[in-house]
C-alpha atoms as one frame of an Amber mdcrd trajectory, in Angstrom:
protein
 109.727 104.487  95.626 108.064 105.937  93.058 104.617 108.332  93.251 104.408
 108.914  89.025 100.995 111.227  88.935 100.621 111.666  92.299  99.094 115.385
  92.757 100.936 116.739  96.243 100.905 120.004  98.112 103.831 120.671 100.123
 102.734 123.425 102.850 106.324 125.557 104.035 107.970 124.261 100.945 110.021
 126.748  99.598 112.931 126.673 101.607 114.839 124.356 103.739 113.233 120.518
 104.545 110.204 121.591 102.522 111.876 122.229  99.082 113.933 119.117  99.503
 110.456 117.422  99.816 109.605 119.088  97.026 112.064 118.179  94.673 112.345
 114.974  95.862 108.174 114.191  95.245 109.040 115.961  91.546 111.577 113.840
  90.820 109.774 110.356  91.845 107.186 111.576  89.455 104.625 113.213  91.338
 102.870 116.999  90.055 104.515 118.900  93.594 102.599 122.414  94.311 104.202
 124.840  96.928 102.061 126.890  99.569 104.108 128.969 101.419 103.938 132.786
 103.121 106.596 133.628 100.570 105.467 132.396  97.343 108.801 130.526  95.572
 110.587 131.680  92.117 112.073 128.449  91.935 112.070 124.778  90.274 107.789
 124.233  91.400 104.473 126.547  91.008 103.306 128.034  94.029 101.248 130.000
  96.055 100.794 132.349  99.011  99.676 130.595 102.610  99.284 131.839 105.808
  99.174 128.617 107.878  97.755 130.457 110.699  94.832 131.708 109.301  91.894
 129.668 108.995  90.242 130.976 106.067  93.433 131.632 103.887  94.281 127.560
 104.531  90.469 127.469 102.996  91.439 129.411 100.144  94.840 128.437  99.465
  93.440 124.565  99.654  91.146 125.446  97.182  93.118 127.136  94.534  95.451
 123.953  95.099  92.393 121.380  94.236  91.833 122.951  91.029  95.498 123.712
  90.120  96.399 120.103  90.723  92.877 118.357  89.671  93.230 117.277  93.676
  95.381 116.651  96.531  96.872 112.882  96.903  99.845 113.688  99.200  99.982
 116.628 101.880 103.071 117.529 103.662 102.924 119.797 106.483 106.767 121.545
 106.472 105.859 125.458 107.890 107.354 126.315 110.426 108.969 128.726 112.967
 111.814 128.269 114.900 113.510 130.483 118.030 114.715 130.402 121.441 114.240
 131.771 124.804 114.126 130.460 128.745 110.477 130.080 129.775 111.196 132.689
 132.371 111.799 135.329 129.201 109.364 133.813 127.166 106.415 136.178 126.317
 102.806 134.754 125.194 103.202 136.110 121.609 106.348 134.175 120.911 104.732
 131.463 122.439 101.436 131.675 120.477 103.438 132.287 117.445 105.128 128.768
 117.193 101.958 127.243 118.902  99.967 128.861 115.778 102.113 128.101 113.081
 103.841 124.871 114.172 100.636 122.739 115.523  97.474 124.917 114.635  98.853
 125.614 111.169  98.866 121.752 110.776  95.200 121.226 112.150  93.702 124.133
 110.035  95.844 122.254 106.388  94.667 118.837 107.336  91.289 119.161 108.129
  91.164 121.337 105.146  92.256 118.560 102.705  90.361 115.573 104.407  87.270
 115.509 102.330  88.687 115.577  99.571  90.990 112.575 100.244  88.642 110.271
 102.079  85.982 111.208  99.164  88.507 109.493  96.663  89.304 106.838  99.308
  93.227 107.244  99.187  95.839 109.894 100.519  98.889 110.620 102.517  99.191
 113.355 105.248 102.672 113.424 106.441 103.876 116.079 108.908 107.180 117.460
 109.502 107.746 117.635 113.316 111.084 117.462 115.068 113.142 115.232 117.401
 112.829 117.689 120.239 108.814 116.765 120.492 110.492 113.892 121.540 113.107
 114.464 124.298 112.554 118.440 124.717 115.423 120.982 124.789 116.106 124.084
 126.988 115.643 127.364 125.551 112.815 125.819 123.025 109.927 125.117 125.385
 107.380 126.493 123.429 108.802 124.682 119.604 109.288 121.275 121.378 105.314
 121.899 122.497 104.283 122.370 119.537 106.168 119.684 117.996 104.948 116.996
 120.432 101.458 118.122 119.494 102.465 117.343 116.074 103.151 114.358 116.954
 100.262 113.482 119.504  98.039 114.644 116.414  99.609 112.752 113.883  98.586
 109.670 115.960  94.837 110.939 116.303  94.086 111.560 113.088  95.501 108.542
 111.841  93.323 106.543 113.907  90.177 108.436 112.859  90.749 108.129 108.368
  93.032 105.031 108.363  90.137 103.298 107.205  88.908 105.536 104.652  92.223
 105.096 102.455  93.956 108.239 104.563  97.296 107.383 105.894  98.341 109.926
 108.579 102.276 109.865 109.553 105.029 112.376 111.052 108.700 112.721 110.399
 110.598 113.901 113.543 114.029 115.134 111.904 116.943 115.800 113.971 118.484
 118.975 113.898 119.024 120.146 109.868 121.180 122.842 108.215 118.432 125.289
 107.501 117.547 128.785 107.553 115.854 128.121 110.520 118.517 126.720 112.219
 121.361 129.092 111.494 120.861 131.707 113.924 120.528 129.405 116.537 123.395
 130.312 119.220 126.470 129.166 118.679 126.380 127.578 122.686 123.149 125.404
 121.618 124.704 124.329 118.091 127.996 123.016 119.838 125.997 121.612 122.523
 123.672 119.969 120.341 126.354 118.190 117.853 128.253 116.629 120.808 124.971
 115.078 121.521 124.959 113.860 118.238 126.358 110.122 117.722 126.660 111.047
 114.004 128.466 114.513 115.247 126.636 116.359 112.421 123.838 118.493 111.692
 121.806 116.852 108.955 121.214 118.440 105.547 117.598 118.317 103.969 118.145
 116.424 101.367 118.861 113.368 103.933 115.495 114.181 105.185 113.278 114.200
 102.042 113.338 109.991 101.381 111.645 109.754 104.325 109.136 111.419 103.374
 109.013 109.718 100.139 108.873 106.183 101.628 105.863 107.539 103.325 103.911
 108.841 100.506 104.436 105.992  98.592 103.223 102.783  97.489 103.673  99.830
  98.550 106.336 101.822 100.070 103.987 103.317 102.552 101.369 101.327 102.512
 101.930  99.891 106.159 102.751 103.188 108.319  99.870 104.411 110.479 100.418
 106.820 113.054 104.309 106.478 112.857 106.852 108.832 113.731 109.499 108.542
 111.766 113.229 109.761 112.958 116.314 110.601 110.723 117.824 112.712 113.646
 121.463 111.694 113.643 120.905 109.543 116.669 119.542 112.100 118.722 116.673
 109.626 119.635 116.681 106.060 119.762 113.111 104.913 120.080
């Protein structure tokens, strides 16, 4: 599964599932740029993005085009993670995740679309989550987003399949991540007795997904798919 030359621009990928995409696209041969709010000192280039905000995704997609020479593989890996009952919930922490885990995702892919369908091939592939799947209490409003993720995923692929676009999602189970740690101890027990593998997953058991998706003739037959490395946490 190799993507040698391949230009890609991994959006949340300086920590967590993201840089194991990252490193993963780098080492399969592909030229990997990072967008992320806090710009990386690591192995990849970067630069500053604020999913959330429509005309920074304009700029920040911009500056990518002409760092890269263009975009052949977008993966959409920001997000935001927390928990609370509906009941406690308040409408900012709600519109946060909502902004950054689905709008962020609209605002990135619609921002990169001409330029793939104008060269008549590219991969979107977005980062959702098992839990946009079969929900989970205490994460109402990141399950919501996630199955809007999902829901969109299927959408857009439908709309630019034929135009060389191929539009997929990756719906992880849970992963050892920053995100992740500060969940409460309660919902991280509860959740790995769920598991059938009994394990949190790491990133770097995530990344080949993505990989199989973004390349060819590796990819080349996944429209609209969800795809699930979650530990057995959903069997489809």
């Amino acid at each position: 599964m190799k993507i040698t030359g391949k230009r890609a621009l991994v959006v949340g990928g300086t920590g967590g599932i993201g840089a194991a995409v990252a490193d993963t696209f780098a080492d399969a041969g592909a030229t990997v740029l990072v967008a992320d709010r806090r710009p990386g000192s690591g192995r990849h280039p970067s630069i500053p993005l604020d999913v959330t905000d429509e005309q920074d995704v304009a700029d920040a997609v911009a500056e990518a085009l002409t760092r890269l020479g263009g975009i052949d593989i977008l993966v959409n890996s920001a997000g935001v993670l927390d928990q609370a009952d509906v009941a406690c919930m308040s409408l900012r922490q709600w519109q946060r995740t909502i902004d950054v885990d689905l709008t962020g995702v609209f605002l990135v892919s619609r921002a990169v679309l001409p330029h793939m369908t104008a060269q008549g091939w590219g991969r979107i592939i977005t980062v959702a989550s098992q839990l946009g799947i079969k929900g989970s209490p205490s994460m109402a409003h990141y399950a919501a987003a996630k199955a809007g993720a999902i829901a969109f995923t299927k959408s857009l692929a439908l709309e630019v399949a034929q135009a060389g676009v191929l539009v997929n999602a990756i719906a992880p189970g849970p992963v050892e991540t920053d995100m992740t740690v500060d969940l409460t101890p309660e919902w991280r027990a509860r959740k790995t007795a769920e598991l059938p593998l009994g394990r949190f997953a790491v990133p770097t058991e995530v990344a080949p997904t993505a990989l199989l998706l973004a390349s060819d003739p590796g990819g080349n037959l996944y429209v609209g798919q969800t795809l699930n490395p979650n530990c057995g946490d959903v069997m489809p």
